[in-house]
Backbone as a ProteinNet text record, in pm:
[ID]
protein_1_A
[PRIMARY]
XXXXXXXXXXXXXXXXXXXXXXXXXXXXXXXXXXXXXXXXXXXXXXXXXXXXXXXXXXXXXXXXXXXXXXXXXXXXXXXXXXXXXXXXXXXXXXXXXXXXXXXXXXXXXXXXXXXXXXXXXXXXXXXXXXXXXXXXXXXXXXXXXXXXXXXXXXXXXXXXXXXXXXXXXXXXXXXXXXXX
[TERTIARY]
634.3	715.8	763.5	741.8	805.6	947.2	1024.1	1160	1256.5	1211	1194.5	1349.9	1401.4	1549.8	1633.6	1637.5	1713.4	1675.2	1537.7	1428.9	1419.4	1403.3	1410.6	1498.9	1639.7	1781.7	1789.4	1733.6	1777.4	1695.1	1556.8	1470.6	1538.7	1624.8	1659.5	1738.9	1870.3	1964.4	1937.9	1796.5	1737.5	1645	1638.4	1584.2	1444.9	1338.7	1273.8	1287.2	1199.8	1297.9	1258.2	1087.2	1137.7	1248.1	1311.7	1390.2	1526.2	1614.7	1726.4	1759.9	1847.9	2004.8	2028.8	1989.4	2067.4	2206.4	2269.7	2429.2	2432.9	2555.3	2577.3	2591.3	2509.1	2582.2	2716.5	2816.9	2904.2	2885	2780.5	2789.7	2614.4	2608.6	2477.7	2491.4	2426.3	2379.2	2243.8	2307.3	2186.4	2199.9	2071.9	2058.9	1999.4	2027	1954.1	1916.5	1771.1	1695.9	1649.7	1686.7	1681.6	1609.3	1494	1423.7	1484.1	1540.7	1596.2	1499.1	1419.8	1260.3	1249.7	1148.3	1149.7	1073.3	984	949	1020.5	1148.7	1267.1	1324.8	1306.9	1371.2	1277.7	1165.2	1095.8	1145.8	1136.6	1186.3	1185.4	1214.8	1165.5	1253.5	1200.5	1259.3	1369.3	1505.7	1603.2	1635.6	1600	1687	1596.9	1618.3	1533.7	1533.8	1443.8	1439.8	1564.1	1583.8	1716.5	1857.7	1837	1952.8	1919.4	1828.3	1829.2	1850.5	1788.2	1781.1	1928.2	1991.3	2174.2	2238.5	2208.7	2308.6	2254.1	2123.3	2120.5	2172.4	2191.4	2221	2393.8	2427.3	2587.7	2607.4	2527.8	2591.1	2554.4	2404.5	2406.3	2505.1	2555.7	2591.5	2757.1	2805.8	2970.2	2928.3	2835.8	2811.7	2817.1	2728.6	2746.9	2862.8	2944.6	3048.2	3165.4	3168.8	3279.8	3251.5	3119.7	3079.8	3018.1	3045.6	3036.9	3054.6	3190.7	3253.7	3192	3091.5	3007.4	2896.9	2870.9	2762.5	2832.8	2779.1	2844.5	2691.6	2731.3	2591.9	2623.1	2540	2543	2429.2	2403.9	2317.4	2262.4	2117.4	2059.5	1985.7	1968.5	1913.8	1775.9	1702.8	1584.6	1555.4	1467.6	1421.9	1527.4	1701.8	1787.1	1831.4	1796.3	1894.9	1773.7	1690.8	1579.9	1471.3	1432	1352.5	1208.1	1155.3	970	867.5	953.2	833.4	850.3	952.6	1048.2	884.3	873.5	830.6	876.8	1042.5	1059.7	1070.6	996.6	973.8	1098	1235.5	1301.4	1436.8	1436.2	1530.5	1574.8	1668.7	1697	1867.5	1925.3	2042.8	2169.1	2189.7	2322.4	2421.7	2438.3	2577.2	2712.1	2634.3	2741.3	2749.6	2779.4	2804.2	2819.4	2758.5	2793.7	2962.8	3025.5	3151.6	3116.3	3228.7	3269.6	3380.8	3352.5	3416.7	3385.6	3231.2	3228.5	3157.1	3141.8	3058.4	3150.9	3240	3335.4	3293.1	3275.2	3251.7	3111.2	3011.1	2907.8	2872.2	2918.7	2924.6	2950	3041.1	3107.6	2968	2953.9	2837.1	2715.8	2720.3	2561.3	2577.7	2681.3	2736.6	2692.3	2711	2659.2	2515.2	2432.3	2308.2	2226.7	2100.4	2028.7	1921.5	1800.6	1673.7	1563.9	1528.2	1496	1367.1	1311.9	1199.2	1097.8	1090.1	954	981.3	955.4	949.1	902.1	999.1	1027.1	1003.5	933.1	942.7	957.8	869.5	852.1	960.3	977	1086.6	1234.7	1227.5	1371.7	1411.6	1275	1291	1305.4	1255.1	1281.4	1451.3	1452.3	1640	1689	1684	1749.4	1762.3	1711.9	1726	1830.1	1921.8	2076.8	2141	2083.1	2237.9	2309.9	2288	2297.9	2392.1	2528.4	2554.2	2509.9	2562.5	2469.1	2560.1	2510.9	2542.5	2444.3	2448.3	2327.4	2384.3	2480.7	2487.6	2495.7	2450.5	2429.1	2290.2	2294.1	2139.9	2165.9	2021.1	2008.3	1909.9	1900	1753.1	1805.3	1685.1	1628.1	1580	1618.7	1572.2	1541.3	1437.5	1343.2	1346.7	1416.4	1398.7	1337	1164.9	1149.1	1039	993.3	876	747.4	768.3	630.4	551.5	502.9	416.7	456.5	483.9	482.4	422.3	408.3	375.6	405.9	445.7	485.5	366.1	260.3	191.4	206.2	302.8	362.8	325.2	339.4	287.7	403.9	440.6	554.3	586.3	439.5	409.4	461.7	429.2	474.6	650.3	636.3	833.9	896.4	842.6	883.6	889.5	798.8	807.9	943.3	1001.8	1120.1	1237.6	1227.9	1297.7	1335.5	1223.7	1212.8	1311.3	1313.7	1395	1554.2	1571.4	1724.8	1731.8	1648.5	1668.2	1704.6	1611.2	1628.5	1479.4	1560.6	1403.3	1310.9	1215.2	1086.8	997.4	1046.7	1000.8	991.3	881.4	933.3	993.6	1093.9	1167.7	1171.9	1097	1066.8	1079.5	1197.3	1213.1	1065	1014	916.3	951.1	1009.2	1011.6	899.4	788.3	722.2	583.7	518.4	445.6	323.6	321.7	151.2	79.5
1301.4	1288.8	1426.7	1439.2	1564.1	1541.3	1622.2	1668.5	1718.5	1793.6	1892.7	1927.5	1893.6	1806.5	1987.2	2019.5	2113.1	2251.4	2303.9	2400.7	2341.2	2166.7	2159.8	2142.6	2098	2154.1	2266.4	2379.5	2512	2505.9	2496.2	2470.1	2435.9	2285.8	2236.4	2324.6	2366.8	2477.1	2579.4	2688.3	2747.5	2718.7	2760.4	2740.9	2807.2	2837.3	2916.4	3008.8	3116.1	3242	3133.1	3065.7	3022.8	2867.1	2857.9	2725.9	2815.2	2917.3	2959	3010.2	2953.1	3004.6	3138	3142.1	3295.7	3296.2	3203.3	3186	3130.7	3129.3	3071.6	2945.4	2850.9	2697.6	2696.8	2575.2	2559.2	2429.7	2360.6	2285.3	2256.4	2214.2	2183.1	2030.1	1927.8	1827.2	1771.5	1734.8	1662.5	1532.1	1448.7	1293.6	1307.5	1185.1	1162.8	1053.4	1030.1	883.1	851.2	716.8	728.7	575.9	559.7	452	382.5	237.1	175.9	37.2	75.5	-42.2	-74.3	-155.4	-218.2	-112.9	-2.6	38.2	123	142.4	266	179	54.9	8.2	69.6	133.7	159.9	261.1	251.6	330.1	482	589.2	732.9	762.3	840.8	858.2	741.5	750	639.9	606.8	585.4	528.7	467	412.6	383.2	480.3	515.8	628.7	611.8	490.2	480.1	560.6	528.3	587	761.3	774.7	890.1	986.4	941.1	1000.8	952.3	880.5	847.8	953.3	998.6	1130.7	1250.1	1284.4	1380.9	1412	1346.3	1308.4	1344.5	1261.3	1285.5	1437.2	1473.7	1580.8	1697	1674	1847.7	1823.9	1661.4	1675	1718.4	1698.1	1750.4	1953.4	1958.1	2145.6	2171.6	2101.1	2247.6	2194.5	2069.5	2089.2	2160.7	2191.1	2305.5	2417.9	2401.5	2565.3	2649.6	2517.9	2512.8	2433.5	2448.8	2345.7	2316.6	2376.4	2395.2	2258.9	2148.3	2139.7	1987.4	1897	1720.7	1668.5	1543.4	1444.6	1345.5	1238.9	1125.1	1055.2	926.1	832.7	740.6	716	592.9	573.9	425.7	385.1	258.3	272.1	136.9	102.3	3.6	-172.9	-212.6	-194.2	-250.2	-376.7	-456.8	-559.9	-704.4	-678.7	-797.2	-778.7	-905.6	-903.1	-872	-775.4	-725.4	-874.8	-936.8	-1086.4	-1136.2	-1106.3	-1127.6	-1015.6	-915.3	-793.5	-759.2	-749.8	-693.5	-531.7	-545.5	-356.6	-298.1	-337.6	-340.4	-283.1	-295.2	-263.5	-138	-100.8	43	36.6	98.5	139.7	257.1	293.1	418.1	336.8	370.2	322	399.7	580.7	658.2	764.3	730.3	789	980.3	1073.3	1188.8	1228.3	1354	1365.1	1447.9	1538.1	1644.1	1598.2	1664	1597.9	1424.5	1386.1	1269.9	1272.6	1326.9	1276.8	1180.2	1152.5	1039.9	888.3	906.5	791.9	776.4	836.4	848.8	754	822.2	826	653.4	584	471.3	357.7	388.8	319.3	292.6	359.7	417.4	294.1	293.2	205.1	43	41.5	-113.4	-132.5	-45.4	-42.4	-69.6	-194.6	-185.8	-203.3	-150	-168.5	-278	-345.5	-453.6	-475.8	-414.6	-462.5	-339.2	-330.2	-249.8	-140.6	-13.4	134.8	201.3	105.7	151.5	242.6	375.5	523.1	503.6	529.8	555.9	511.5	344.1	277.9	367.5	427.6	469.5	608.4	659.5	785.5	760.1	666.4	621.8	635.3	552.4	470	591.9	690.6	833.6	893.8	927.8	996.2	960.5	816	762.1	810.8	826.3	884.9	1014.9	1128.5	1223.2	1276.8	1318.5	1335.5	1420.4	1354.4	1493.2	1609.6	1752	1881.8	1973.6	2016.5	2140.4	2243.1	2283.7	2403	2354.9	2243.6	2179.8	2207	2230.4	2232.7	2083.3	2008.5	1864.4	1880.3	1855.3	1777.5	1674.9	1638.1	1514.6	1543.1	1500.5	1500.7	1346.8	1326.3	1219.5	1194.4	1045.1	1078.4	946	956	852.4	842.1	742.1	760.3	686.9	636.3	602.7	634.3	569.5	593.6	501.4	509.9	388.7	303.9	151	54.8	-79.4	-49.1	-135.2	-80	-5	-3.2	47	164.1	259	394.8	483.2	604.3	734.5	764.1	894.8	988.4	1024.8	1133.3	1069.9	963.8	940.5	926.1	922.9	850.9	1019	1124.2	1232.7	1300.8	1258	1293.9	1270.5	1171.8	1098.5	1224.5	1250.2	1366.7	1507.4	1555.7	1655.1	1670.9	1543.8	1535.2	1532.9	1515	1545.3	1682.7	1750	1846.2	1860.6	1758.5	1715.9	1803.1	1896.4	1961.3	1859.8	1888.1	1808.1	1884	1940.1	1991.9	1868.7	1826.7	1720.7	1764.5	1747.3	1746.5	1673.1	1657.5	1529.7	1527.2	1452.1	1451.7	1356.1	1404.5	1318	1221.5	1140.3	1047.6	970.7	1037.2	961.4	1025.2	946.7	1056.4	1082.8	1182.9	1294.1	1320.1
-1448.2	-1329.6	-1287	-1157.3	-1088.5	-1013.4	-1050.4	-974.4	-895.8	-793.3	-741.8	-671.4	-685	-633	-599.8	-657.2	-604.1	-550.4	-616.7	-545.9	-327.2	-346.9	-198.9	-98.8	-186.6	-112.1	-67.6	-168.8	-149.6	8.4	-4.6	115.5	238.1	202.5	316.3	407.3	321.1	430	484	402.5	467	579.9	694.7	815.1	832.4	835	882.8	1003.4	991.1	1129.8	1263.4	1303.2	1426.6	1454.2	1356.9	1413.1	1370.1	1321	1298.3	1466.9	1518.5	1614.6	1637.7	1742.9	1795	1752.5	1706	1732.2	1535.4	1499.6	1383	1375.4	1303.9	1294.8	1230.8	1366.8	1287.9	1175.2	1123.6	1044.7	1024.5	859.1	862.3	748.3	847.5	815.3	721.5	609.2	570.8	517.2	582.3	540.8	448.2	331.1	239.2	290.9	239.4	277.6	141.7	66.6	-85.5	-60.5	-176.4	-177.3	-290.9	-262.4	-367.2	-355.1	-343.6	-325.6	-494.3	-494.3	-599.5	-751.9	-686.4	-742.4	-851.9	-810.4	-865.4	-998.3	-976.1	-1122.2	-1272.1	-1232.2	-1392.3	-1430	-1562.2	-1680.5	-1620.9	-1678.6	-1640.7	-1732.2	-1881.9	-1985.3	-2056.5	-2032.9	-2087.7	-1984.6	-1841.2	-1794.4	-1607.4	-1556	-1406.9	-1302.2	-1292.6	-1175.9	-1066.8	-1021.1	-915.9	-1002.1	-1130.8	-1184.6	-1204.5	-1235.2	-1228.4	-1092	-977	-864.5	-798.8	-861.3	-816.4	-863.9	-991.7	-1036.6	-978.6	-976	-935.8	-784.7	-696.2	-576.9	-558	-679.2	-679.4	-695.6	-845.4	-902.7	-780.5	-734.1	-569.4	-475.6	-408.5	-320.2	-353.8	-488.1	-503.3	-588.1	-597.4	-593.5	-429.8	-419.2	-244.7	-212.8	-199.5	-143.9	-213.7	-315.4	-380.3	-329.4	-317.7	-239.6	-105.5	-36.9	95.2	192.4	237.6	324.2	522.8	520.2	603	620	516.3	483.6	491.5	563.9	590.7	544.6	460.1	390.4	478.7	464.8	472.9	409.6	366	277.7	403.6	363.4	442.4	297.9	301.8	203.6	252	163.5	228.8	77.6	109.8	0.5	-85.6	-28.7	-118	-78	15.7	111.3	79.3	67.4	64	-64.2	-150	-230.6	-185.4	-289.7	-261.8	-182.6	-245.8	-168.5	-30.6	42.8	171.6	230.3	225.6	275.4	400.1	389.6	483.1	524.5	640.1	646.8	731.1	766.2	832.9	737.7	654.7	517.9	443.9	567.3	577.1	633	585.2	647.4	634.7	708.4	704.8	599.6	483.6	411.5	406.3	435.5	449.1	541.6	672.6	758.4	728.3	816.8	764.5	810	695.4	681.4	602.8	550.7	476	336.7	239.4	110.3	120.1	93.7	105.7	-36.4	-126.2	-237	-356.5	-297.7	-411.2	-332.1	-190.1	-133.5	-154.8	-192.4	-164.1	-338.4	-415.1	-555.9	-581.8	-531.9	-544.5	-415.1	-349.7	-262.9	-340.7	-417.2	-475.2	-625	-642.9	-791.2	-723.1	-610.7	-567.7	-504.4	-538.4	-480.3	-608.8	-604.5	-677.8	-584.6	-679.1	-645	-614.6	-500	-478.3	-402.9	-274.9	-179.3	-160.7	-36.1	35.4	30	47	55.5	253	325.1	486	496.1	445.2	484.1	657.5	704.8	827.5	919.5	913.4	980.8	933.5	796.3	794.6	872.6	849.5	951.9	1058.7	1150.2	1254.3	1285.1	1209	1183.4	1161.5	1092.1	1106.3	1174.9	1277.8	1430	1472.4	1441.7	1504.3	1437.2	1325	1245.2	1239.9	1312	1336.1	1479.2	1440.7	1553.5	1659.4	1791.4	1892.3	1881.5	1823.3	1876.3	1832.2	1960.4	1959.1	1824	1813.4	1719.2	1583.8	1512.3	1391.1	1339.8	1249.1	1133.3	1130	1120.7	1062.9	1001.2	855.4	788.8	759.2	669	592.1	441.2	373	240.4	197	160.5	148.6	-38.6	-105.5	-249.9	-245.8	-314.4	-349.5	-433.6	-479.5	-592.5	-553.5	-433.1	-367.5	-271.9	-177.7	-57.5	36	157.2	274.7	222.4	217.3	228.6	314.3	413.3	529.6	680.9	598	758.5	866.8	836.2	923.8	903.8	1015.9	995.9	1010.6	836.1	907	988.2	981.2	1102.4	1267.6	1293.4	1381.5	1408.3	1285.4	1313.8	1349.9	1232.3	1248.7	1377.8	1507.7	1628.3	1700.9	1642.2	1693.5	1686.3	1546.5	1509.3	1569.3	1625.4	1680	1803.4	1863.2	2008.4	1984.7	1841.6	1808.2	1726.3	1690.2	1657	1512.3	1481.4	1349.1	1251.3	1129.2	1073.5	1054.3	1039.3	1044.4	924.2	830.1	718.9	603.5	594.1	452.5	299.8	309.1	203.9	159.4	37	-38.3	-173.1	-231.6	-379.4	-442.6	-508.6	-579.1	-718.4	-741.1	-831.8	-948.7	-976.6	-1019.7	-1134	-1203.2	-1308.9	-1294.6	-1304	-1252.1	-1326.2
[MASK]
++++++++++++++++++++++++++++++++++++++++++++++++++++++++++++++++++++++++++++++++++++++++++++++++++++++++++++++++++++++++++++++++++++++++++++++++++++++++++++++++++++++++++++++++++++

């Protein structure tokens, strides 16, 4: 299993030169989009990948905020709301609105989430483009944690177009969950 979890944070806040601001952001946004599909319940050393990719999640998002009050999260989560046999591809949602000093709320949301259905990639990216407030002088990514592949028949690439029109990075940042 690969990890990559904090090599692509570092990624995320860095901008490349053609998408960085003539001007300074006053704030930089990042969504997490976390797959709590059915696949996340297997083992990964002692414990289920959902659990594992819950702490690590907690433990980056309360570092950068000790160390940079600049930097607002928020959580969307998909395959937690409906069982794998339902197949619903629709099973995605904002649980934690973005905000600043939110990783205690974030931390406590995450304690009632288990792992249950489909792996929405695409539809959740979709669904992410709302969650982002409008201002031009904001950094927005996406950091993507999951251990599978679309399986609802959707195409990310396309959803990622959506993105672009909010000014949302379009770099995949993608935690990988799974063994190689």
């Amino acid at each position: 299993m690969r990890i990559y979890l904090l090599l692509i944070f570092s990624c995320c806040l860095l901008v490349n030169a053609q998408n960085i601001p003539k001007y300074a952001p006053k704030v930089h946004r990042v969504l997490f989009l976390l797959d709590a599909s059915g696949s996340m319940k297997e083992k990964w050393h002692t414990e289920t990948r959902f659990e594992t990719a819950k702490k690590l999640l907690v433990k980056l998002i309360d570092s950068v905020e000790q160390k940079n009050p600049n930097v607002e999260f928020a959580v969307r989560v998909f395959g937690h709301q409906f069982p794998r046999e339902e197949r619903n591809c629709t099973d995605s949602k904002l649980l934690v609105p973005f905000a600043k000093n939110n990783s205690e709320k974030i931390h406590r949301m995450l304690q009632s989430i288990s792992p249950k259905g489909m792996t929405p990639i695409a539809y959740s990216i979709t669904q992410s483009a709302t969650d982002f407030p409008e201002d031009e002088r904001a950094l927005n990514s996406i950091i993507l944690i999951t251990d599978g592949e679309e399986n609802c028949n959707l195409n990310p690439c396309d959803a990622a177009k959506q993105l672009a029109l909010k000014r949302i990075a379009l770099k995949p940042f993608i935690v990988g969950l799974n063994f190689s």
